[in-house]
Coordinates of C-alpha atoms and ligand atoms in Angstrom, one line a residue:
M96 CA 97.5 107.2 100.7
N97 CA 95.3 104.9 102.8
I98 CA 94.9 101.7 100.7
L99 CA 92.3 99.0 101.5
V100 CA 93.9 95.7 100.5
T101 CA 91.4 92.9 100.2
G102 CA 93.1 89.5 100.4
G103 CA 96.0 91.2 102.0
A104 CA 97.0 88.1 103.9
G105 CA 97.3 86.0 100.7
Y106 CA 100.4 85.4 98.6
I107 CA 100.4 88.4 96.3
G108 CA 98.4 90.7 98.7
S109 CA 100.9 90.2 101.6
H110 CA 103.9 91.1 99.5
T111 CA 102.0 94.1 98.1
C112 CA 101.3 95.3 101.7
V113 CA 105.0 95.3 102.4
S114 CA 105.8 97.3 99.2
L115 CA 103.0 99.8 99.9
L116 CA 104.2 100.3 103.5
D117 CA 107.8 100.6 102.3
K118 CA 106.8 103.4 100.0
G119 CA 105.0 105.3 102.7
H120 CA 101.4 104.3 102.1
K121 CA 99.1 103.0 104.9
V122 CA 97.3 99.8 104.4
I123 CA 94.1 98.3 105.9
I124 CA 93.6 94.6 105.3
A125 CA 90.3 92.8 104.7
D126 CA 90.6 89.0 104.5
N127 CA 88.5 86.1 105.7
F128 CA 91.5 83.8 105.8
Y129 CA 89.9 81.3 103.5
N130 CA 93.3 80.7 101.9
S131 CA 95.7 82.3 104.3
R132 CA 96.6 82.7 107.9
K133 CA 95.9 85.4 110.4
S134 CA 99.6 85.0 111.5
T135 CA 100.7 86.4 108.2
V136 CA 99.4 89.8 109.3
K137 CA 101.5 89.6 112.4
L138 CA 104.5 88.8 110.2
L139 CA 103.7 91.8 108.0
R140 CA 103.8 94.0 111.1
Q141 CA 107.1 92.4 112.1
I142 CA 108.7 92.9 108.6
T143 CA 107.6 96.5 108.3
S144 CA 107.3 97.7 111.9
K145 CA 104.1 99.4 110.9
E146 CA 100.5 99.4 112.2
I147 CA 98.1 97.5 110.0
P148 CA 94.4 97.6 110.8
L149 CA 92.9 94.2 110.0
Y150 CA 89.2 93.3 109.3
Q151 CA 88.4 89.6 109.3
V152 CA 85.5 89.9 106.9
D153 CA 84.1 88.2 103.8
V154 CA 84.2 90.9 101.2
T155 CA 81.0 89.7 99.5
N156 CA 79.3 91.1 102.6
Q157 CA 78.2 94.6 101.7
S158 CA 77.5 95.9 105.2
A159 CA 80.8 94.5 106.5
V160 CA 82.7 96.2 103.7
N161 CA 80.8 99.5 104.1
K162 CA 81.8 99.5 107.8
I163 CA 85.5 99.5 106.8
F164 CA 84.9 102.4 104.4
S165 CA 83.0 104.3 107.1
E166 CA 85.8 103.8 109.7
H167 CA 88.7 104.9 107.5
Q168 CA 89.4 107.7 105.0
I169 CA 90.3 105.3 102.1
D170 CA 92.0 106.7 99.0
G171 CA 92.2 103.5 97.0
V172 CA 91.3 99.8 96.9
I173 CA 93.5 96.9 95.7
H174 CA 91.2 94.0 95.3
F175 CA 93.1 90.6 95.5
A176 CA 90.5 88.6 97.4
G177 CA 89.2 85.8 95.3
Y178 CA 89.4 82.1 94.5
K179 CA 92.1 81.2 92.1
A180 CA 92.3 77.4 91.5
V181 CA 91.5 76.7 87.8
G182 CA 90.7 73.0 88.3
E183 CA 88.5 73.6 91.3
S184 CA 86.6 76.3 89.4
L185 CA 85.4 73.6 87.0
E186 CA 84.1 71.5 89.9
V187 CA 82.4 74.3 91.8
P188 CA 81.7 77.1 89.2
L189 CA 79.0 78.8 91.1
T190 CA 81.2 79.2 94.1
Y191 CA 83.8 80.9 91.9
Y192 CA 81.3 83.1 90.1
W193 CA 79.8 84.1 93.4
N194 CA 83.0 84.9 95.3
N195 CA 84.9 86.6 92.6
I196 CA 82.1 88.6 91.0
I197 CA 80.1 89.5 94.1
S198 CA 83.2 90.7 95.9
T199 CA 84.1 93.0 93.0
L200 CA 80.5 94.4 92.9
V201 CA 80.4 95.0 96.6
L202 CA 83.8 96.8 96.6
A203 CA 82.8 98.9 93.6
K204 CA 79.5 99.9 95.3
A205 CA 81.3 100.8 98.5
S206 CA 83.9 102.8 96.5
R207 CA 81.0 104.7 94.8
K208 CA 79.1 105.3 98.1
Y209 CA 82.3 106.6 99.9
D210 CA 83.7 108.5 96.9
V211 CA 86.9 106.4 96.7
N212 CA 88.2 106.9 93.2
R213 CA 91.2 104.5 92.8
F214 CA 90.6 100.9 92.1
V215 CA 93.2 98.2 91.2
F216 CA 92.0 94.8 90.2
S217 CA 93.9 91.5 90.2
S218 CA 93.2 90.1 86.7
S219 CA 95.2 87.4 84.9
A220 CA 97.0 86.5 81.7
T221 CA 94.4 83.7 81.4
V222 CA 92.0 86.2 79.8
Y223 CA 94.2 86.2 76.7
G224 CA 93.2 82.6 76.0
D225 CA 95.4 81.2 73.2
N226 CA 96.1 84.5 71.5
E227 CA 99.5 84.7 69.7
V228 CA 102.5 85.6 72.1
P229 CA 103.6 88.0 73.3
F230 CA 100.3 89.0 74.8
V231 CA 99.6 92.7 74.3
E232 CA 96.9 94.7 76.2
T233 CA 95.3 95.7 72.9
M234 CA 94.4 92.1 72.1
N235 CA 90.8 91.1 72.6
P236 CA 90.3 88.7 75.5
L237 CA 89.4 85.3 74.3
P238 CA 87.1 82.7 76.0
T239 CA 89.1 80.9 78.6
T240 CA 88.8 77.2 79.3
N241 CA 87.4 77.5 82.9
P242 CA 85.1 79.5 85.2
Y243 CA 88.0 81.1 87.0
G244 CA 89.2 82.8 83.9
E245 CA 85.7 83.8 83.0
T246 CA 85.3 85.5 86.4
K247 CA 88.4 87.6 85.6
A248 CA 87.1 88.6 82.2
M249 CA 83.7 89.5 83.7
C250 CA 85.1 91.6 86.5
E251 CA 87.2 93.5 84.0
R252 CA 84.0 94.3 82.0
I253 CA 82.1 95.3 85.2
L254 CA 84.9 97.7 86.2
L255 CA 85.2 99.1 82.7
D256 CA 81.5 100.0 82.7
F257 CA 81.8 101.3 86.3
S258 CA 84.5 103.7 85.2
R259 CA 82.6 104.8 82.1
A260 CA 79.7 105.8 84.3
N261 CA 82.0 107.6 86.8
P262 CA 84.4 110.0 85.2
K263 CA 86.2 110.6 88.5
L264 CA 87.3 107.0 88.7
S265 CA 90.7 105.6 87.9
V266 CA 90.8 101.8 87.4
A267 CA 93.8 99.6 86.7
L268 CA 93.1 96.1 85.5
L269 CA 96.4 94.3 86.1
R270 CA 96.9 91.0 84.2
Y271 CA 99.4 89.0 86.1
F272 CA 101.6 86.4 84.5
N273 CA 103.2 83.7 86.8
P274 CA 104.2 85.0 90.2
V275 CA 106.8 83.0 92.0
G276 CA 109.4 83.5 94.8
A277 CA 109.0 85.1 98.2
H278 CA 110.0 88.1 100.3
E279 CA 113.8 88.1 101.0
S280 CA 113.1 87.7 104.8
G281 CA 111.7 84.3 104.1
L282 CA 108.8 85.1 106.4
I283 CA 106.1 85.3 103.8
G284 CA 105.6 83.4 100.6
E285 CA 103.3 80.9 98.8
K286 CA 102.1 78.1 101.0
P287 CA 99.4 76.1 99.3
D288 CA 97.5 73.4 101.2
G289 CA 97.8 69.9 99.7
V290 CA 99.5 69.2 96.3
P291 CA 100.3 72.6 94.7
N292 CA 98.8 73.6 91.4
N293 CA 101.7 75.9 90.6
L294 CA 105.2 74.8 89.5
M295 CA 107.4 76.6 92.1
P296 CA 105.7 75.4 95.3
Y297 CA 105.6 71.9 93.7
I298 CA 109.4 72.1 93.1
T299 CA 110.2 73.3 96.7
Q300 CA 107.9 70.6 98.2
V301 CA 109.6 67.9 96.1
V302 CA 113.1 69.1 97.2
K303 CA 111.9 69.3 100.8
G304 CA 110.9 65.6 100.5
K305 CA 107.2 66.3 101.0
L306 CA 106.4 65.0 97.5
E307 CA 108.3 62.3 95.6
K308 CA 108.9 63.8 92.2
L309 CA 108.0 66.8 90.2
K310 CA 105.4 65.9 87.6
I311 CA 106.0 67.9 84.4
F312 CA 102.7 68.1 82.5
G313 CA 103.6 67.5 78.8
N314 CA 106.9 67.1 76.9
D315 CA 105.4 67.3 73.5
Y316 CA 104.7 71.1 73.2
P317 CA 105.9 73.0 70.2
T318 CA 108.5 74.9 72.4
K319 CA 112.3 75.0 72.6
D320 CA 112.6 71.9 74.9
A321 CA 109.0 70.6 74.4
T322 CA 107.8 71.7 77.9
G323 CA 105.4 74.6 78.5
V324 CA 106.7 78.1 78.5
R325 CA 105.5 80.8 81.0
D326 CA 106.5 84.3 82.0
Y327 CA 107.6 83.8 85.7
I328 CA 107.7 87.1 87.7
H329 CA 109.1 87.6 91.1
V330 CA 106.3 88.3 93.5
V331 CA 108.1 91.3 94.9
D332 CA 108.4 92.8 91.4
L333 CA 104.7 92.1 91.0
A334 CA 104.0 93.8 94.3
E335 CA 106.0 96.8 93.3
G336 CA 103.9 96.9 90.1
H337 CA 100.8 97.5 92.2
V338 CA 102.4 100.4 94.0
S339 CA 103.3 102.0 90.7
A340 CA 99.7 101.4 89.5
I341 CA 98.1 102.9 92.5
D342 CA 100.4 105.9 92.3
H343 CA 100.1 106.6 88.6
I344 CA 96.7 105.5 87.3
Q345 CA 94.9 108.0 85.3
K346 CA 91.1 108.5 85.0
G347 CA 89.3 105.8 83.1
A348 CA 89.9 102.0 83.1
H349 CA 93.3 100.8 81.8
V350 CA 94.7 97.3 81.3
Y351 CA 98.4 96.5 82.2
N352 CA 100.3 93.3 81.8
L353 CA 102.6 92.6 84.8
G354 CA 105.1 90.2 83.5
T355 CA 108.8 90.2 82.6
G356 CA 108.3 89.8 78.8
R357 CA 110.5 86.7 78.9
G358 CA 109.3 83.1 78.4
T359 CA 111.0 80.4 80.6
S360 CA 110.2 76.7 80.0
V361 CA 109.5 74.3 82.8
L362 CA 112.8 72.5 82.3
E363 CA 114.7 75.8 82.3
L364 CA 113.0 76.8 85.6
V365 CA 114.0 73.4 87.1
K366 CA 117.6 73.9 85.9
A367 CA 117.6 77.5 87.4
F368 CA 116.4 76.1 90.7
E369 CA 119.2 73.5 90.7
K370 CA 121.8 76.2 89.9
A371 CA 120.5 78.7 92.4
N372 CA 120.3 76.3 95.3
G373 CA 122.8 73.6 94.4
I374 CA 120.1 70.9 94.8
K375 CA 118.8 68.3 92.3
V376 CA 115.1 68.3 91.5
P377 CA 113.8 64.8 90.7
Y378 CA 111.2 64.9 88.0
E379 CA 109.1 62.8 85.5
F380 CA 107.1 63.6 82.5
V381 CA 103.4 63.0 82.5
S382 CA 100.7 63.8 80.0
R383 CA 99.5 67.4 79.4
R384 CA 97.0 69.0 81.8
P385 CA 93.7 69.8 80.1
G386 CA 93.4 73.6 79.4
D387 CA 97.1 74.3 79.6
I388 CA 98.4 76.4 76.6
A389 CA 101.9 75.9 75.2
I390 CA 103.4 79.3 75.5
C391 CA 102.4 82.4 77.6
Y392 CA 104.5 85.5 78.0
A393 CA 103.8 89.2 78.2
D394 CA 104.6 92.3 76.2
A395 CA 105.5 94.2 79.3
S396 CA 106.2 97.5 77.6
K397 CA 103.0 99.4 78.5
A398 CA 103.6 99.4 82.3
K399 CA 107.2 100.5 81.7
R400 CA 106.1 103.3 79.4
E401 CA 103.2 104.6 81.6
F402 CA 104.3 103.8 85.2
G403 CA 108.1 103.5 84.7
W404 CA 107.7 100.0 86.3
T405 CA 109.7 97.0 85.1
A406 CA 110.5 93.6 86.7
K407 CA 114.1 93.7 88.1
R408 CA 114.6 90.2 89.5
D409 CA 115.6 87.2 87.4
V410 CA 114.7 83.4 87.7
I411 CA 117.7 82.8 89.9
D412 CA 116.4 85.3 92.4
M413 CA 113.0 83.7 92.2
C414 CA 114.3 80.2 92.8
R415 CA 116.6 81.3 95.7
D416 CA 113.9 83.2 97.5
A417 CA 111.2 80.5 97.0
W418 CA 113.6 77.9 98.5
N419 CA 114.6 80.2 101.4
F420 CA 110.9 80.6 102.2
E421 CA 110.2 76.9 102.1
N422 CA 113.1 76.4 104.5
Q423 CA 112.1 79.1 106.9
S424 CA 108.4 78.4 107.0
K425 CA 108.9 75.8 109.6
S426 CA 109.6 78.5 112.1
L427 CA 106.1 79.9 111.4
V428 CA 104.6 77.3 113.7
E429 CA 105.0 79.7 116.6
Y430 CA 102.7 82.2 114.8
K431 CA 99.8 79.7 114.2
Ligands
NAD50 N1 98.8 83.5 92.1 C1 98.7 83.5 90.8 O1 99.3 82.8 90.0 C2 97.7 84.5 90.2 C3 97.7 84.8 88.8 C4 96.8 85.7 88.2 C5 95.9 86.3 89.0 N2 95.9 86.0 90.4 C6 94.8 86.7 91.2 O2 95.4 87.5 92.2 C7 94.7 87.5 93.4 C8 95.5 87.1 94.5 O3 96.1 85.8 94.3 P1 97.0 85.0 95.4 O4 97.9 84.1 94.6 O5 97.6 86.0 96.3 O6 95.9 84.2 96.1 P2 95.7 83.8 97.6 O7 94.6 82.8 97.7 O8 97.0 83.6 98.3 O9 95.1 85.2 98.2 C9 93.7 85.5 98.1 C10 93.3 86.0 99.5 O10 91.9 86.4 99.4 C11 91.2 85.9 100.6 N3 89.8 85.8 100.2 C12 89.3 85.0 99.2 N4 88.0 85.2 99.1 C13 87.7 86.2 100.1 C14 86.5 86.8 100.5 N5 85.3 86.6 99.9 N6 86.5 87.7 101.5 C15 87.7 88.0 102.1 N7 88.9 87.4 101.7 C16 88.9 86.5 100.7 C17 91.9 84.6 100.9 O11 91.8 84.2 102.2 C18 93.4 84.9 100.6 O12 94.0 85.5 101.7 C19 93.5 86.6 93.1 O13 92.4 87.3 92.8 C20 94.0 85.7 92.0 O14 92.9 85.2 91.2 C21 96.7 85.2 91.0

């Protein structure tokens, strides 16, 4: 199939392009490089030895998006493009609502106009709010603590209504847990600007000497070692989950968790990193971060049952690959 991947130069999008191309699909990338580099697309061509048409466009621009649909016979859309920083969404909520919701509406309208009937959307476990764990797709979404989470819940509702009005349409709403790690080549991975919001790039930057110590937010949670528990998933497993979704989705709109089903505490991840790479991670405890919940992990059985997809890589793989990427990324200078 020809798949339009919005945000295909970003962290999850780039790995998904590799997995799609590996499975024989063709990809067309649309990205405005707001949070990524054009050089990543060059690296994707290097990793896969495949042609990848690239459109440097803002996907909130309807005519620019329509142009892509008119120039390619597109069979499906995977919509990653969006803003994702929870804290920033509290500071500039309108920017978040605009980008995340308008882009979804624009792509849905183009899909309708050009009769494209497969649509995969990047949602998030954040829509579960503080439901009981494990989070199951049948649970009602709860209000989240931030505009970012609300944009995900709203886009899910928009796409649900879109599918109800269009019986030919197949929509997968994929709720991601905590993607970490990088492609085994070490060429693509997560490269945030400034101090990372996420744990793994924080760890790798501390070990690299770019930051002094890992700040662990909260050691008074009601968990096994008093630090927060998350369902970390290797980004390549997550990417493969998208290929399964695009291949297998049925008519209608369907929600799937993409997680491992296992909870790992912050301290356990730090210990796994030390074990995988033979390096100490200096850390200190600081107070909880507002809005963080104690425990979050998936019931991952639905995607296994319906797509035959399951995460294969463990935390040691995640830590090894994240560190490998952090070490190799220096060599990316030549691509900038
Ligand atoms: N990384 C996570 O922990 C996580 C968890 C749950 C859900 N998600 C969702 O998954 C998606 C991808 O996340 P990611 O971690 O790869 O983020 P990312 O920032 O690395 O990738 C997003 C890409 O979209 C592009 N983009 C943003 N707005 C755009 C626009 N209007 N037009 C064109 N391109 C635009 C950015 O330049 C970037 O390349 C996002 O929608 C995010 O909300 C991410």
